PDB file of C-alpha atoms and ligand atoms in Angstrom:
ATOM      1  CA  MET Z   1      -0.002   0.002   0.025  1.00 57.00           C
ATOM      2  CA  GLN Z   2       1.335   3.461  -0.876  1.00 61.00           C
ATOM      3  CA  LYS Z   3       2.279   5.370   2.263  1.00 83.00           C
ATOM      4  CA  LYS Z   4       1.034   8.816   3.138  1.00 92.00           C
ATOM      5  CA  LEU Z   5       2.162  11.977   4.774  1.00 96.00           C
ATOM      6  CA  PHE Z   6      -0.380  13.546   7.160  1.00 98.00           C
ATOM      7  CA  VAL Z   7       0.036  17.112   8.400  1.00 98.00           C
ATOM      8  CA  ILE Z   8      -1.781  18.223  11.553  1.00 98.00           C
ATOM      9  CA  SER Z   9      -2.042  21.924  12.258  1.00 98.00           C
ATOM     10  CA  GLY Z  10      -4.107  24.179  14.455  1.00 98.00           C
ATOM     11  CA  SER Z  11      -3.760  27.166  16.725  1.00 98.00           C
ATOM     12  CA  SER Z  12      -1.511  26.955  19.767  1.00 97.00           C
ATOM     13  CA  GLY Z  13      -3.469  25.422  22.669  1.00 97.00           C
ATOM     14  CA  VAL Z  14      -6.216  23.898  20.503  1.00 98.00           C
ATOM     15  CA  GLY Z  15      -5.157  20.417  21.646  1.00 98.00           C
ATOM     16  CA  LYS Z  16      -3.129  19.103  18.657  1.00 98.00           C
ATOM     17  CA  GLY Z  17      -0.660  17.354  20.954  1.00 97.00           C
ATOM     18  CA  THR Z  18      -3.392  15.879  23.093  1.00 98.00           C
ATOM     19  CA  VAL Z  19      -5.450  14.610  20.162  1.00 98.00           C
ATOM     20  CA  LEU Z  20      -2.385  13.185  18.444  1.00 98.00           C
ATOM     21  CA  LYS Z  21      -1.248  11.397  21.611  1.00 97.00           C
ATOM     22  CA  GLY Z  22      -4.661   9.705  21.820  1.00 98.00           C
ATOM     23  CA  PHE Z  23      -4.514   8.788  18.117  1.00 98.00           C
ATOM     24  CA  LEU Z  24      -1.000   7.340  18.354  1.00 97.00           C
ATOM     25  CA  GLN Z  25      -1.896   5.281  21.413  1.00 97.00           C
ATOM     26  CA  LYS Z  26      -4.564   3.586  19.318  1.00 96.00           C
ATOM     27  CA  ASN Z  27      -2.391   3.490  16.132  1.00 94.00           C
ATOM     28  CA  PRO Z  28       1.213   2.970  17.163  1.00 94.00           C
ATOM     29  CA  ASN Z  29       2.312   2.033  13.634  1.00 92.00           C
ATOM     30  CA  PHE Z  30       2.372   5.708  12.603  1.00 94.00           C
ATOM     31  CA  MET Z  31       5.670   7.642  12.755  1.00 94.00           C
ATOM     32  CA  LEU Z  32       5.659  11.126  14.290  1.00 96.00           C
ATOM     33  CA  SER Z  33       8.203  13.556  12.922  1.00 96.00           C
ATOM     34  CA  ILE Z  34      10.302  15.305  15.546  1.00 97.00           C
ATOM     35  CA  SER Z  35      10.792  18.948  14.598  1.00 98.00           C
ATOM     36  CA  CYS Z  36      13.703  21.290  15.181  1.00 98.00           C
ATOM     37  CA  THR Z  37      13.098  24.520  17.077  1.00 98.00           C
ATOM     38  CA  THR Z  38      14.909  27.523  18.488  1.00 98.00           C
ATOM     39  CA  ARG Z  39      12.342  27.714  21.303  1.00 97.00           C
ATOM     40  CA  LYS Z  40      13.625  26.962  24.791  1.00 97.00           C
ATOM     41  CA  PRO Z  41      12.465  23.610  26.214  1.00 97.00           C
ATOM     42  CA  ARG Z  42       9.454  23.711  28.537  1.00 96.00           C
ATOM     43  CA  GLN Z  43       9.653  21.920  31.833  1.00 94.00           C
ATOM     44  CA  GLY Z  44       9.656  18.175  31.143  1.00 96.00           C
ATOM     45  CA  GLU Z  45      10.484  18.466  27.420  1.00 97.00           C
ATOM     46  CA  VAL Z  46      13.407  16.301  26.320  1.00 98.00           C
ATOM     47  CA  ASP Z  47      15.783  17.029  23.436  1.00 98.00           C
ATOM     48  CA  GLY Z  48      15.323  14.421  20.698  1.00 96.00           C
ATOM     49  CA  VAL Z  49      11.884  13.405  22.050  1.00 96.00           C
ATOM     50  CA  ASN Z  50       9.660  16.480  21.957  1.00 96.00           C
ATOM     51  CA  TYR Z  51      11.910  18.514  19.661  1.00 97.00           C
ATOM     52  CA  PHE Z  52      15.498  18.863  18.599  1.00 98.00           C
ATOM     53  CA  PHE Z  53      16.297  22.077  20.423  1.00 98.00           C
ATOM     54  CA  LEU Z  54      18.774  24.071  18.281  1.00 98.00           C
ATOM     55  CA  SER Z  55      20.631  27.345  18.759  1.00 98.00           C
ATOM     56  CA  LYS Z  56      19.685  30.143  16.356  1.00 98.00           C
ATOM     57  CA  GLU Z  57      23.016  29.614  14.625  1.00 98.00           C
ATOM     58  CA  ASP Z  58      22.525  25.843  14.170  1.00 98.00           C
ATOM     59  CA  PHE Z  59      18.982  26.413  12.871  1.00 98.00           C
ATOM     60  CA  GLN Z  60      20.293  28.989  10.351  1.00 98.00           C
ATOM     61  CA  ASN Z  61      22.926  26.498   9.279  1.00 98.00           C
ATOM     62  CA  CYS Z  62      20.232  23.933   8.491  1.00 98.00           C
ATOM     63  CA  ILE Z  63      18.402  26.532   6.423  1.00 98.00           C
ATOM     64  CA  ASP Z  64      21.582  27.492   4.546  1.00 98.00           C
ATOM     65  CA  ASN Z  65      22.299  23.822   3.814  1.00 98.00           C
ATOM     66  CA  ASP Z  66      18.752  23.118   2.609  1.00 97.00           C
ATOM     67  CA  LYS Z  67      18.132  20.552   5.362  1.00 98.00           C
ATOM     68  CA  PHE Z  68      14.496  21.500   5.931  1.00 98.00           C
ATOM     69  CA  LEU Z  69      11.507  20.255   4.004  1.00 97.00           C
ATOM     70  CA  GLU Z  70       9.758  23.304   5.504  1.00 98.00           C
ATOM     71  CA  TRP Z  71      10.411  25.851   8.207  1.00 98.00           C
ATOM     72  CA  ALA Z  72       8.602  28.855   9.638  1.00 98.00           C
ATOM     73  CA  GLU Z  73       8.816  31.536  12.214  1.00 98.00           C
ATOM     74  CA  PHE Z  74       6.002  31.280  14.735  1.00 97.00           C
ATOM     75  CA  ALA Z  75       5.436  33.689  17.695  1.00 95.00           C
ATOM     76  CA  GLY Z  76       9.086  34.669  17.875  1.00 95.00           C
ATOM     77  CA  ASN Z  77      10.702  31.272  17.407  1.00 97.00           C
ATOM     78  CA  ARG Z  78      11.738  29.168  14.435  1.00 98.00           C
ATOM     79  CA  TYR Z  79      10.465  25.637  13.774  1.00 98.00           C
ATOM     80  CA  GLY Z  80      11.437  23.236  10.957  1.00 98.00           C
ATOM     81  CA  THR Z  81      11.052  19.681   9.647  1.00 98.00           C
ATOM     82  CA  LYS Z  82      14.210  17.885   8.514  1.00 97.00           C
ATOM     83  CA  ARG Z  83      13.813  16.543   5.012  1.00 95.00           C
ATOM     84  CA  LYS Z  84      15.922  13.417   5.574  1.00 94.00           C
ATOM     85  CA  TYR Z  85      13.752  11.697   8.189  1.00 91.00           C
ATOM     86  CA  ILE Z  86      10.542  12.204   6.160  1.00 94.00           C
ATOM     87  CA  LYS Z  87      12.095  10.860   3.028  1.00 92.00           C
ATOM     88  CA  GLN Z  88      13.507   7.838   4.912  1.00 91.00           C
ATOM     89  CA  CYS Z  89      10.094   6.992   6.492  1.00 89.00           C
ATOM     90  CA  LEU Z  90       8.265   7.193   3.163  1.00 90.00           C
ATOM     91  CA  GLU Z  91      10.949   5.085   1.441  1.00 90.00           C
ATOM     92  CA  GLU Z  92      10.693   2.521   4.264  1.00 90.00           C
ATOM     93  CA  GLY Z  93       6.931   2.341   3.639  1.00 90.00           C
ATOM     94  CA  LYS Z  94       5.867   4.033   6.892  1.00 91.00           C
ATOM     95  CA  ASP Z  95       2.992   6.450   7.302  1.00 92.00           C
ATOM     96  CA  ILE Z  96       4.200   9.653   8.845  1.00 96.00           C
ATOM     97  CA  ILE Z  97       2.543  12.472  10.740  1.00 97.00           C
ATOM     98  CA  LEU Z  98       3.868  15.999  11.003  1.00 98.00           C
ATOM     99  CA  GLU Z  99       2.492  18.382  13.690  1.00 98.00           C
ATOM    100  CA  ILE Z 100       3.466  21.785  12.362  1.00 98.00           C
ATOM    101  CA  ASP Z 101       2.030  25.291  11.965  1.00 98.00           C
ATOM    102  CA  THR Z 102      -0.180  26.413   9.103  1.00 98.00           C
ATOM    103  CA  GLN Z 103       2.634  28.187   7.194  1.00 98.00           C
ATOM    104  CA  GLY Z 104       4.707  25.035   7.222  1.00 98.00           C
ATOM    105  CA  ALA Z 105       1.703  22.844   6.286  1.00 98.00           C
ATOM    106  CA  LEU Z 106       1.100  24.911   3.127  1.00 98.00           C
ATOM    107  CA  GLN Z 107       4.797  24.744   2.217  1.00 98.00           C
ATOM    108  CA  VAL Z 108       4.614  20.935   2.465  1.00 98.00           C
ATOM    109  CA  LYS Z 109       1.509  20.808   0.278  1.00 97.00           C
ATOM    110  CA  LYS Z 110       3.267  22.884  -2.407  1.00 97.00           C
ATOM    111  CA  GLN Z 111       6.162  20.415  -2.565  1.00 95.00           C
ATOM    112  CA  MET Z 112       4.086  17.251  -1.975  1.00 95.00           C
ATOM    113  CA  PRO Z 113       0.498  17.791  -3.262  1.00 96.00           C
ATOM    114  CA  GLU Z 114      -0.395  14.247  -2.145  1.00 94.00           C
ATOM    115  CA  ALA Z 115       0.165  15.239   1.545  1.00 97.00           C
ATOM    116  CA  VAL Z 116      -3.114  15.320   3.533  1.00 98.00           C
ATOM    117  CA  LEU Z 117      -3.598  18.564   5.551  1.00 98.00           C
ATOM    118  CA  ILE Z 118      -5.831  18.317   8.659  1.00 98.00           C
ATOM    119  CA  PHE Z 119      -6.674  21.409  10.712  1.00 98.00           C
ATOM    120  CA  ILE Z 120      -7.744  20.995  14.351  1.00 98.00           C
ATOM    121  CA  CYS Z 121     -10.330  23.652  15.262  1.00 98.00           C
ATOM    122  CA  PRO Z 122     -11.347  24.843  18.690  1.00 97.00           C
ATOM    123  CA  PRO Z 123     -15.047  24.720  19.676  1.00 97.00           C
ATOM    124  CA  SER Z 124     -14.747  28.504  20.207  1.00 97.00           C
ATOM    125  CA  ILE Z 125     -12.050  31.157  20.475  1.00 96.00           C
ATOM    126  CA  GLU Z 126     -12.875  31.537  24.174  1.00 97.00           C
ATOM    127  CA  ALA Z 127     -12.213  27.777  24.747  1.00 97.00           C
ATOM    128  CA  LEU Z 128      -8.958  28.072  22.827  1.00 97.00           C
ATOM    129  CA  GLU Z 129      -7.789  30.934  25.007  1.00 97.00           C
ATOM    130  CA  ASN Z 130      -8.793  29.096  28.195  1.00 97.00           C
ATOM    131  CA  ARG Z 131      -6.851  26.000  27.091  1.00 98.00           C
ATOM    132  CA  LEU Z 132      -3.769  27.994  26.197  1.00 97.00           C
ATOM    133  CA  ARG Z 133      -3.789  29.818  29.532  1.00 97.00           C
ATOM    134  CA  GLY Z 134      -4.786  26.678  31.431  1.00 96.00           C
ATOM    135  CA  ARG Z 135      -1.676  24.858  30.183  1.00 95.00           C
ATOM    136  CA  HIS Z 136       0.558  27.252  32.142  1.00 95.00           C
ATOM    137  CA  THR Z 137       3.490  26.827  29.801  1.00 94.00           C
ATOM    138  CA  GLU Z 138       3.804  30.409  28.405  1.00 94.00           C
ATOM    139  CA  ASP Z 139       4.035  33.836  30.008  1.00 95.00           C
ATOM    140  CA  GLU Z 140       1.468  36.520  29.138  1.00 95.00           C
ATOM    141  CA  ALA Z 141       3.563  38.041  26.322  1.00 96.00           C
ATOM    142  CA  ALA Z 142       3.992  34.616  24.673  1.00 96.00           C
ATOM    143  CA  ILE Z 143       0.286  33.833  25.063  1.00 97.00           C
ATOM    144  CA  GLN Z 144      -0.586  37.141  23.350  1.00 97.00           C
ATOM    145  CA  LYS Z 145       1.783  36.449  20.463  1.00 97.00           C
ATOM    146  CA  ARG Z 146       0.151  33.027  19.984  1.00 97.00           C
ATOM    147  CA  LEU Z 147      -3.388  34.487  20.167  1.00 97.00           C
ATOM    148  CA  ASP Z 148      -2.372  37.126  17.596  1.00 97.00           C
ATOM    149  CA  GLU Z 149      -1.797  34.315  15.082  1.00 97.00           C
ATOM    150  CA  VAL Z 150      -5.308  32.802  15.384  1.00 97.00           C
ATOM    151  CA  LYS Z 151      -7.110  34.914  12.735  1.00 97.00           C
ATOM    152  CA  ILE Z 152      -4.571  34.237   9.952  1.00 97.00           C
ATOM    153  CA  GLU Z 153      -4.351  30.538  10.935  1.00 98.00           C
ATOM    154  CA  LEU Z 154      -8.152  30.221  10.501  1.00 97.00           C
ATOM    155  CA  GLU Z 155      -7.815  31.887   7.059  1.00 97.00           C
ATOM    156  CA  ARG Z 156      -5.063  29.476   6.008  1.00 98.00           C
ATOM    157  CA  ALA Z 157      -7.164  26.584   7.235  1.00 98.00           C
ATOM    158  CA  GLU Z 158      -9.516  27.200   4.305  1.00 97.00           C
ATOM    159  CA  ASN Z 159      -6.816  25.554   2.078  1.00 97.00           C
ATOM    160  CA  PHE Z 160      -6.649  22.421   4.208  1.00 98.00           C
ATOM    161  CA  ASP Z 161      -8.164  19.072   3.151  1.00 98.00           C
ATOM    162  CA  TYR Z 162     -10.015  18.415   6.425  1.00 98.00           C
ATOM    163  CA  LYS Z 163     -11.118  20.109   9.622  1.00 98.00           C
ATOM    164  CA  VAL Z 164     -11.612  18.312  12.929  1.00 98.00           C
ATOM    165  CA  VAL Z 165     -13.236  20.110  15.857  1.00 98.00           C
ATOM    166  CA  ASN Z 166     -11.609  19.346  19.174  1.00 98.00           C
ATOM    167  CA  ASP Z 167     -14.541  19.817  21.515  1.00 98.00           C
ATOM    168  CA  ASP Z 168     -15.042  16.420  23.222  1.00 98.00           C
ATOM    169  CA  LEU Z 169     -11.526  14.841  23.152  1.00 98.00           C
ATOM    170  CA  ASP Z 170     -12.612  11.257  22.430  1.00 98.00           C
ATOM    171  CA  ASN Z 171     -14.828  12.425  19.553  1.00 98.00           C
ATOM    172  CA  ALA Z 172     -11.900  14.448  18.094  1.00 98.00           C
ATOM    173  CA  ILE Z 173      -9.572  11.433  18.285  1.00 98.00           C
ATOM    174  CA  SER Z 174     -12.211   9.249  16.560  1.00 98.00           C
ATOM    175  CA  GLU Z 175     -12.793  11.887  13.895  1.00 98.00           C
ATOM    176  CA  LEU Z 176      -9.063  12.179  13.206  1.00 98.00           C
ATOM    177  CA  GLU Z 177      -8.855   8.402  13.010  1.00 97.00           C
ATOM    178  CA  ASN Z 178     -11.785   8.321  10.514  1.00 97.00           C
ATOM    179  CA  VAL Z 179     -10.037  10.908   8.294  1.00 98.00           C
ATOM    180  CA  ILE Z 180      -6.718   9.140   8.323  1.00 96.00           C
ATOM    181  CA  ILE Z 181      -8.077   5.603   7.861  1.00 93.00           C
ATOM    182  CA  GLY Z 182     -10.361   6.911   5.099  1.00 94.00           C
ATOM    183  CA  GLU Z 183      -7.392   8.473   3.271  1.00 94.00           C
ATOM    184  CA  GLN Z 184      -5.399   5.253   3.629  1.00 89.00           C
ATOM    185  CA  ALA Z 185      -8.271   3.268   2.135  1.00 88.00           C
ATOM    186  CA  LYS Z 186      -8.074   5.477  -0.992  1.00 86.00           C
ATOM    187  CA  CYS Z 187      -4.574   4.180  -1.846  1.00 73.00           C
TER     188      CYS Z 187
HETATM  189  P1  ADP B   1      -1.477  22.229  21.304  1.00 92.90           P
HETATM  190  O1  ADP B   1      -0.598  21.010  21.095  1.00 92.90           O
HETATM  191  O2  ADP B   1      -2.428  22.412  20.174  1.00 92.90           O
HETATM  192  O3  ADP B   1      -0.718  23.473  21.599  1.00 92.90           O
HETATM  193  P2  ADP B   1      -2.237  20.860  23.787  1.00 92.90           P
HETATM  194  O4  ADP B   1      -2.411  19.494  23.310  1.00 92.90           O
HETATM  195  O5  ADP B   1      -0.972  21.199  24.549  1.00 92.90           O
HETATM  196  O6  ADP B   1      -2.372  21.950  22.587  1.00 92.90           O
HETATM  197  O7  ADP B   1      -3.524  21.262  24.657  1.00 92.90           O
HETATM  198  C1  ADP B   1      -3.638  22.511  25.286  1.00 92.90           C
HETATM  199  C2  ADP B   1      -4.381  22.305  26.577  1.00 92.90           C
HETATM  200  O8  ADP B   1      -5.772  21.981  26.240  1.00 92.90           O
HETATM  201  C3  ADP B   1      -3.874  21.207  27.478  1.00 92.90           C
HETATM  202  O9  ADP B   1      -3.911  21.617  28.816  1.00 92.90           O
HETATM  203  C4  ADP B   1      -4.839  20.072  27.192  1.00 92.90           C
HETATM  204  O10 ADP B   1      -4.952  19.198  28.295  1.00 92.90           O
HETATM  205  C5  ADP B   1      -6.140  20.784  26.930  1.00 92.90           C
HETATM  206  N1  ADP B   1      -7.095  20.098  26.018  1.00 92.90           N
HETATM  207  C6  ADP B   1      -6.762  19.443  24.880  1.00 92.90           C
HETATM  208  N2  ADP B   1      -7.857  18.896  24.282  1.00 92.90           N
HETATM  209  C7  ADP B   1      -8.876  19.261  25.082  1.00 92.90           C
HETATM  210  C8  ADP B   1     -10.306  19.012  25.034  1.00 92.90           C
HETATM  211  N3  ADP B   1     -10.902  18.327  24.036  1.00 92.90           N
HETATM  212  N4  ADP B   1     -11.090  19.556  25.989  1.00 92.90           N
HETATM  213  C9  ADP B   1     -10.505  20.247  27.043  1.00 92.90           C
HETATM  214  N5  ADP B   1      -9.187  20.488  27.148  1.00 92.90           N
HETATM  215  C10 ADP B   1      -8.382  20.044  26.173  1.00 92.90           C
HETATM  216  P1  5GP B   2       5.045  24.949  20.458  1.00 92.90           P
HETATM  217  O1  5GP B   2       6.001  26.062  20.738  1.00 92.90           O
HETATM  218  O2  5GP B   2       3.714  25.185  21.166  1.00 92.90           O
HETATM  219  O3  5GP B   2       5.583  23.580  20.684  1.00 92.90           O
HETATM  220  O4  5GP B   2       4.699  25.021  18.908  1.00 92.90           O
HETATM  221  C1  5GP B   2       4.272  26.264  18.307  1.00 92.90           C
HETATM  222  C2  5GP B   2       3.784  26.023  16.909  1.00 92.90           C
HETATM  223  O5  5GP B   2       4.848  25.523  16.091  1.00 92.90           O
HETATM  224  C3  5GP B   2       2.696  24.952  16.805  1.00 92.90           C
HETATM  225  O6  5GP B   2       1.716  25.447  15.902  1.00 92.90           O
HETATM  226  C4  5GP B   2       3.396  23.750  16.195  1.00 92.90           C
HETATM  227  O7  5GP B   2       2.535  22.960  15.460  1.00 92.90           O
HETATM  228  C5  5GP B   2       4.410  24.459  15.336  1.00 92.90           C
HETATM  229  N1  5GP B   2       5.524  23.579  14.914  1.00 92.90           N
HETATM  230  C6  5GP B   2       6.090  22.568  15.599  1.00 92.90           C
HETATM  231  N2  5GP B   2       7.048  22.020  14.834  1.00 92.90           N
HETATM  232  C7  5GP B   2       7.049  22.645  13.644  1.00 92.90           C
HETATM  233  C8  5GP B   2       7.801  22.492  12.411  1.00 92.90           C
HETATM  234  O8  5GP B   2       8.676  21.650  12.284  1.00 92.90           O
HETATM  235  N3  5GP B   2       7.513  23.375  11.410  1.00 92.90           N
HETATM  236  C9  5GP B   2       6.573  24.369  11.539  1.00 92.90           C
HETATM  237  N4  5GP B   2       6.349  25.113  10.513  1.00 92.90           N
HETATM  238  N5  5GP B   2       5.859  24.482  12.659  1.00 92.90           N
HETATM  239  C10 5GP B   2       6.085  23.669  13.693  1.00 92.90           C
END
């Protein structure tokens, strides 16, 4: 069966990580790409597990040497997906999931039109803000920067293949599963 690249995006705090974790627990055969970032690790985040945490210089080096399939600046930090790992997974016949921002998702689609873009929506902007604040991982300035991105992210979402609303978590996981399994069945 031909293997697929799935891209999950959504505003910060919408629950992408939580929904994906639930999905991967039920579907452990999927590979999850580990991104590079210049953001500082949050408490409990581990280098090589949550992200590859790079200095600004090392990240720039990767850009200059064309190591990234896509990269973007988001809320004051840079994030990027290494091309090599994605290529390797697809060549080895593994389905792979990228959890990246909307700018990166659209860059991937340009290069790989067969990639499936899935946008996770909040039930409301108020719920999104409550989740972002309730996570207690960002200071107020960083929260504001992330909230400032929401409008343009919702506009970019119009170019995505699917939208999944993360209201009830179990429903959102099932909906994501339906989308992904449905796409695999098309191969
Ligand atoms: P993201 O990865 O999109 O930034 P997270 O997965 O870190 O978001 O989730 C942000 C916060 O929202 C977390 O505290 C998480 O527990 C909570 N959350 C996620 N999904 C739901 C949901 N369906 N209902 C209520 N809270 C949720
Ligand atoms: P966070 O700092 O909350 O971990 O991530 C902030 C945003 O960066 C999220 O929207 C997340 O999906 C996105 N992101 C994570 N990795 C990448 C990546 O490799 N490329 C791009 N473009 N965005 C990423």
